[in-house]
Amino acid sequence: MMDHGSEETGQLADGVRSGDVLRIARALSIVENGHTAASSLMHSLFDPARREITIGVTGPPGAGKSSLTSRLISYWRGLHRRVGVIAVDPSSPFSGGALLGDRVRMQEHASDSGVFIRSMGSRGHLGGLAGSTRDALEILSAASYDPVIVETVGVGQAEVEVASLADITILVLVPGLGDEVQAMKAGIMEIGDVIVLNKADRPGIDQLEASVSASLEMMPAEAVRPPVIRTSARTGEGIDDLTSLLSSMARDLANTDEVVRRRVSLTLESILRERGRELARRIVHREFHSTEKAVDSIIRGDTTPYEIGELIAGYTGTGERT
Amino acid sequence: MERKIRVLIGKPGLDGHDRGAKYIARALRDAGMEVIYTGIRQTPEAIANAAIQEDVDFVGLSLLSGAHGHLFPQVARLLREKGGDRIVLFGGGVIPEEDIPQLKEAGFRAIFTPGTSAGDVVDFICSEMENPS
């Protein structure tokens, strides 16, 4: 088993569990920066059965995700729940910088000690999230924020990763998308457990609903069709319908064996992907000295990327090849 | 994953002129930093809370209303109280020269007055990162 980390990591984990805001913020930076202490910290904080619910909020840019998130925060604060929010915005592929502006729409909660909001840049990670969002959500959960709401970057068609870490994913759409909804049906349209038609006070809402219904009708007969709710985060219209639906879904899901198993298996999958890549790279380095040298070998015609793939897949760790 | 410089840009007080703040925010982003922009009309308490939760290295405040003598030191005090004393503070806006010593006294490492280029702010942040005092 793994070394349980330094004393410092242990203190940090204790601080997170006791709700110490400074230590929570520090822990989030550690996982975000891929610090060497990240794994042992997460090892001591991981508990897939602790939280009731994680909500994902996704949708195209400008759909009102942050304003809707703000409404959801208000609802759970009204029930005296501590609410965590992770809001992801895209990092520039050129400068690596990011403008993280989701707090602007959540200002009313900025002085509320029962709300912890953390902004994250995607830092080159594809899929609509940052690479460390899953760990960040686990940290907020360990600090007894429940629910945690994860807001993705503004997404197009294929950024569906949020569905792999949220228990309930809300897809937010707005009038004016028109035929785009048709184009979205194969990717993002399939991940919404709830579809919210936001900005319902705007013209075009009927066309949007018709377009969404048409695309849902094309789903396979056995598939569960997500409920569709009209809201206006601006006027508050439909928000009660949405929150009561979410509450009843959360009650049905909360810590059932199925939900816990799903969380564990998705976390393991994500670790396998991440660490598997590291391991594969190490094997290539052991065999070829460096990735560059492997490329040289391929160019010389000594091997191919596919043969290296086979080598990795058959690696036993003893230097023998199967 | 490489560590990013994180900067919070906030506007305390009641003036709604955020062009300067947004200009600086974009310039810092283009210099490779992660910039948390919190919007206009923020209380010192809200800015300090956000800075702590976001674990930023810098907080930059922008104010054009003339209330800097009151609001800037409040943010500095709240940050210290909340354990954010390693966060470097800077400010900008319509601030008379004679007010600057008092703000520096309150903990602001730099005050940028009208006419400052975004490059000056980037340089300031980079030099603070290299030579933390």
PDB file of C-alpha atoms in Angstrom, chain B:
ATOM      1  CA  MET B   1       1.652  20.641 -14.393  1.00  0.00           C
ATOM      2  CA  GLU B   2       3.437  23.955 -14.208  1.00  0.00           C
ATOM      3  CA  ARG B   3       2.396  26.327 -11.496  1.00  0.00           C
ATOM      4  CA  LYS B   4       0.490  29.382 -12.747  1.00  0.00           C
ATOM      5  CA  ILE B   5       0.604  32.854 -11.271  1.00  0.00           C
ATOM      6  CA  ARG B   6      -2.917  33.579 -10.012  1.00  0.00           C
ATOM      7  CA  VAL B   7      -4.141  37.147  -9.712  1.00  0.00           C
ATOM      8  CA  LEU B   8      -7.482  38.440  -8.480  1.00  0.00           C
ATOM      9  CA  ILE B   9      -8.646  41.713 -10.011  1.00  0.00           C
ATOM     10  CA  GLY B  10     -11.455  43.339  -8.056  1.00  0.00           C
ATOM     11  CA  LYS B  11     -13.335  46.583  -7.880  1.00  0.00           C
ATOM     12  CA  PRO B  12     -14.400  47.577  -4.377  1.00  0.00           C
ATOM     13  CA  GLY B  13     -16.822  50.409  -3.790  1.00  0.00           C
ATOM     14  CA  LEU B  14     -19.493  51.941  -5.904  1.00  0.00           C
ATOM     15  CA  ASP B  15     -17.975  53.168  -9.142  1.00  0.00           C
ATOM     16  CA  GLY B  16     -18.947  51.066 -12.151  1.00  0.00           C
ATOM     17  CA  HIS B  17     -16.050  51.966 -14.418  1.00  0.00           C
ATOM     18  CA  ASP B  18     -14.436  48.629 -15.087  1.00  0.00           C
ATOM     19  CA  ARG B  19     -12.684  49.322 -18.372  1.00  0.00           C
ATOM     20  CA  GLY B  20      -9.283  49.718 -16.714  1.00  0.00           C
ATOM     21  CA  ALA B  21      -9.743  46.614 -14.569  1.00  0.00           C
ATOM     22  CA  LYS B  22     -10.750  44.500 -17.566  1.00  0.00           C
ATOM     23  CA  TYR B  23      -7.895  45.884 -19.643  1.00  0.00           C
ATOM     24  CA  ILE B  24      -5.388  44.856 -16.991  1.00  0.00           C
ATOM     25  CA  ALA B  25      -7.103  41.471 -16.549  1.00  0.00           C
ATOM     26  CA  ARG B  26      -6.763  40.686 -20.240  1.00  0.00           C
ATOM     27  CA  ALA B  27      -3.144  41.861 -20.338  1.00  0.00           C
ATOM     28  CA  LEU B  28      -2.246  39.581 -17.410  1.00  0.00           C
ATOM     29  CA  ARG B  29      -4.011  36.660 -19.076  1.00  0.00           C
ATOM     30  CA  ASP B  30      -2.022  37.301 -22.245  1.00  0.00           C
ATOM     31  CA  ALA B  31       1.119  37.234 -20.115  1.00  0.00           C
ATOM     32  CA  GLY B  32       0.206  33.656 -19.121  1.00  0.00           C
ATOM     33  CA  MET B  33      -1.436  34.303 -15.750  1.00  0.00           C
ATOM     34  CA  GLU B  34      -4.734  33.039 -14.403  1.00  0.00           C
ATOM     35  CA  VAL B  35      -6.843  36.065 -13.618  1.00  0.00           C
ATOM     36  CA  ILE B  36      -9.916  35.858 -11.432  1.00  0.00           C
ATOM     37  CA  TYR B  37     -12.137  38.794 -12.220  1.00  0.00           C
ATOM     38  CA  THR B  38     -14.807  39.380  -9.578  1.00  0.00           C
ATOM     39  CA  GLY B  39     -16.736  42.258 -11.129  1.00  0.00           C
ATOM     40  CA  ILE B  40     -17.817  45.680  -9.943  1.00  0.00           C
ATOM     41  CA  ARG B  41     -19.258  46.932  -6.660  1.00  0.00           C
ATOM     42  CA  GLN B  42     -17.612  44.377  -4.388  1.00  0.00           C
ATOM     43  CA  THR B  43     -17.343  44.757  -0.642  1.00  0.00           C
ATOM     44  CA  PRO B  44     -13.827  44.434   0.852  1.00  0.00           C
ATOM     45  CA  GLU B  45     -15.110  41.318   2.631  1.00  0.00           C
ATOM     46  CA  ALA B  46     -16.209  39.701  -0.654  1.00  0.00           C
ATOM     47  CA  ILE B  47     -12.866  40.460  -2.304  1.00  0.00           C
ATOM     48  CA  ALA B  48     -10.858  39.100   0.621  1.00  0.00           C
ATOM     49  CA  ASN B  49     -12.971  35.912   0.793  1.00  0.00           C
ATOM     50  CA  ALA B  50     -12.569  35.320  -2.923  1.00  0.00           C
ATOM     51  CA  ALA B  51      -8.800  35.872  -2.755  1.00  0.00           C
ATOM     52  CA  ILE B  52      -8.460  33.276   0.016  1.00  0.00           C
ATOM     53  CA  GLN B  53     -10.675  30.668  -1.663  1.00  0.00           C
ATOM     54  CA  GLU B  54      -8.905  31.145  -4.990  1.00  0.00           C
ATOM     55  CA  ASP B  55      -5.445  30.902  -3.339  1.00  0.00           C
ATOM     56  CA  VAL B  56      -4.131  33.807  -5.417  1.00  0.00           C
ATOM     57  CA  ASP B  57      -0.598  35.211  -5.349  1.00  0.00           C
ATOM     58  CA  PHE B  58      -1.728  38.791  -6.030  1.00  0.00           C
ATOM     59  CA  VAL B  59      -4.769  40.977  -5.482  1.00  0.00           C
ATOM     60  CA  GLY B  60      -5.127  44.050  -7.671  1.00  0.00           C
ATOM     61  CA  LEU B  61      -7.785  46.604  -6.800  1.00  0.00           C
ATOM     62  CA  SER B  62      -9.110  49.257  -9.145  1.00  0.00           C
ATOM     63  CA  LEU B  63     -11.040  52.278  -7.975  1.00  0.00           C
ATOM     64  CA  LEU B  64     -11.967  55.549  -9.595  1.00  0.00           C
ATOM     65  CA  SER B  65     -14.392  56.949  -7.059  1.00  0.00           C
ATOM     66  CA  GLY B  66     -11.902  58.453  -4.620  1.00  0.00           C
ATOM     67  CA  ALA B  67     -12.729  56.046  -1.799  1.00  0.00           C
ATOM     68  CA  HIS B  68      -9.371  54.217  -2.046  1.00  0.00           C
ATOM     69  CA  GLY B  69      -8.091  55.744   1.210  1.00  0.00           C
ATOM     70  CA  HIS B  70     -10.901  53.942   3.006  1.00  0.00           C
ATOM     71  CA  LEU B  71     -11.473  50.753   0.999  1.00  0.00           C
ATOM     72  CA  PHE B  72      -7.947  49.661   0.007  1.00  0.00           C
ATOM     73  CA  PRO B  73      -6.661  49.409   3.616  1.00  0.00           C
ATOM     74  CA  GLN B  74      -9.818  47.505   4.573  1.00  0.00           C
ATOM     75  CA  VAL B  75      -9.074  44.818   1.988  1.00  0.00           C
ATOM     76  CA  ALA B  76      -5.473  44.640   3.264  1.00  0.00           C
ATOM     77  CA  ARG B  77      -6.634  44.259   6.863  1.00  0.00           C
ATOM     78  CA  LEU B  78      -9.237  41.583   6.027  1.00  0.00           C
ATOM     79  CA  LEU B  79      -6.694  39.598   4.019  1.00  0.00           C
ATOM     80  CA  ARG B  80      -4.303  39.611   6.965  1.00  0.00           C
ATOM     81  CA  GLU B  81      -7.085  38.583   9.355  1.00  0.00           C
ATOM     82  CA  LYS B  82      -8.066  35.689   7.121  1.00  0.00           C
ATOM     83  CA  GLY B  83      -4.517  34.375   6.845  1.00  0.00           C
ATOM     84  CA  GLY B  84      -3.736  35.757   3.395  1.00  0.00           C
ATOM     85  CA  ASP B  85      -0.760  37.812   4.520  1.00  0.00           C
ATOM     86  CA  ARG B  86       1.538  36.362   1.842  1.00  0.00           C
ATOM     87  CA  ILE B  87      -0.716  37.745  -0.907  1.00  0.00           C
ATOM     88  CA  VAL B  88       0.874  40.759  -2.624  1.00  0.00           C
ATOM     89  CA  LEU B  89      -1.442  43.754  -3.015  1.00  0.00           C
ATOM     90  CA  PHE B  90      -1.415  46.391  -5.720  1.00  0.00           C
ATOM     91  CA  GLY B  91      -3.870  49.080  -6.700  1.00  0.00           C
ATOM     92  CA  GLY B  92      -4.744  51.369  -9.532  1.00  0.00           C
ATOM     93  CA  GLY B  93      -7.096  54.108 -10.572  1.00  0.00           C
ATOM     94  CA  VAL B  94      -7.478  57.833 -10.081  1.00  0.00           C
ATOM     95  CA  ILE B  95      -5.258  58.121  -7.018  1.00  0.00           C
ATOM     96  CA  PRO B  96      -3.487  61.380  -6.116  1.00  0.00           C
ATOM     97  CA  GLU B  97       0.270  61.160  -5.568  1.00  0.00           C
ATOM     98  CA  GLU B  98      -0.076  62.365  -1.987  1.00  0.00           C
ATOM     99  CA  ASP B  99      -2.275  59.373  -1.077  1.00  0.00           C
ATOM    100  CA  ILE B 100       0.260  56.804  -2.235  1.00  0.00           C
ATOM    101  CA  PRO B 101       2.516  56.722   0.872  1.00  0.00           C
ATOM    102  CA  GLN B 102      -0.471  56.006   3.086  1.00  0.00           C
ATOM    103  CA  LEU B 103      -1.567  53.114   0.845  1.00  0.00           C
ATOM    104  CA  LYS B 104       1.950  51.677   0.812  1.00  0.00           C
ATOM    105  CA  GLU B 105       1.919  51.947   4.586  1.00  0.00           C
ATOM    106  CA  ALA B 106      -1.315  49.921   4.559  1.00  0.00           C
ATOM    107  CA  GLY B 107       0.439  47.102   2.703  1.00  0.00           C
ATOM    108  CA  PHE B 108       0.118  47.948  -0.988  1.00  0.00           C
ATOM    109  CA  ARG B 109       3.365  47.151  -2.796  1.00  0.00           C
ATOM    110  CA  ALA B 110       2.529  49.254  -5.852  1.00  0.00           C
ATOM    111  CA  ILE B 111      -0.010  51.855  -6.931  1.00  0.00           C
ATOM    112  CA  PHE B 112      -0.543  52.435 -10.640  1.00  0.00           C
ATOM    113  CA  THR B 113      -1.943  55.805 -11.649  1.00  0.00           C
ATOM    114  CA  PRO B 114      -3.579  56.771 -14.982  1.00  0.00           C
ATOM    115  CA  GLY B 115      -1.184  56.443 -17.895  1.00  0.00           C
ATOM    116  CA  THR B 116       0.356  53.207 -16.606  1.00  0.00           C
ATOM    117  CA  SER B 117       0.823  50.638 -19.358  1.00  0.00           C
ATOM    118  CA  ALA B 118      -0.319  47.077 -18.864  1.00  0.00           C
ATOM    119  CA  GLY B 119       3.301  46.051 -19.377  1.00  0.00           C
ATOM    120  CA  ASP B 120       4.272  47.918 -16.198  1.00  0.00           C
ATOM    121  CA  VAL B 121       1.832  45.808 -14.199  1.00  0.00           C
ATOM    122  CA  VAL B 122       3.088  42.577 -15.798  1.00  0.00           C
ATOM    123  CA  ASP B 123       6.685  43.604 -15.030  1.00  0.00           C
ATOM    124  CA  PHE B 124       5.769  44.399 -11.441  1.00  0.00           C
ATOM    125  CA  ILE B 125       4.179  40.975 -10.936  1.00  0.00           C
ATOM    126  CA  CYS B 126       7.075  39.129 -12.558  1.00  0.00           C
ATOM    127  CA  SER B 127       9.656  40.953 -10.457  1.00  0.00           C
ATOM    128  CA  GLU B 128       7.684  40.241  -7.259  1.00  0.00           C
ATOM    129  CA  MET B 129       7.570  36.549  -8.178  1.00  0.00           C
ATOM    130  CA  GLU B 130      11.319  36.501  -8.701  1.00  0.00           C
ATOM    131  CA  ASN B 131      12.221  38.515  -5.613  1.00  0.00           C
ATOM    132  CA  PRO B 132       9.568  37.999  -2.966  1.00  0.00           C
ATOM    133  CA  SER B 133      10.092  40.465  -0.152  1.00  0.00           C
TER     134      SER B 133
END
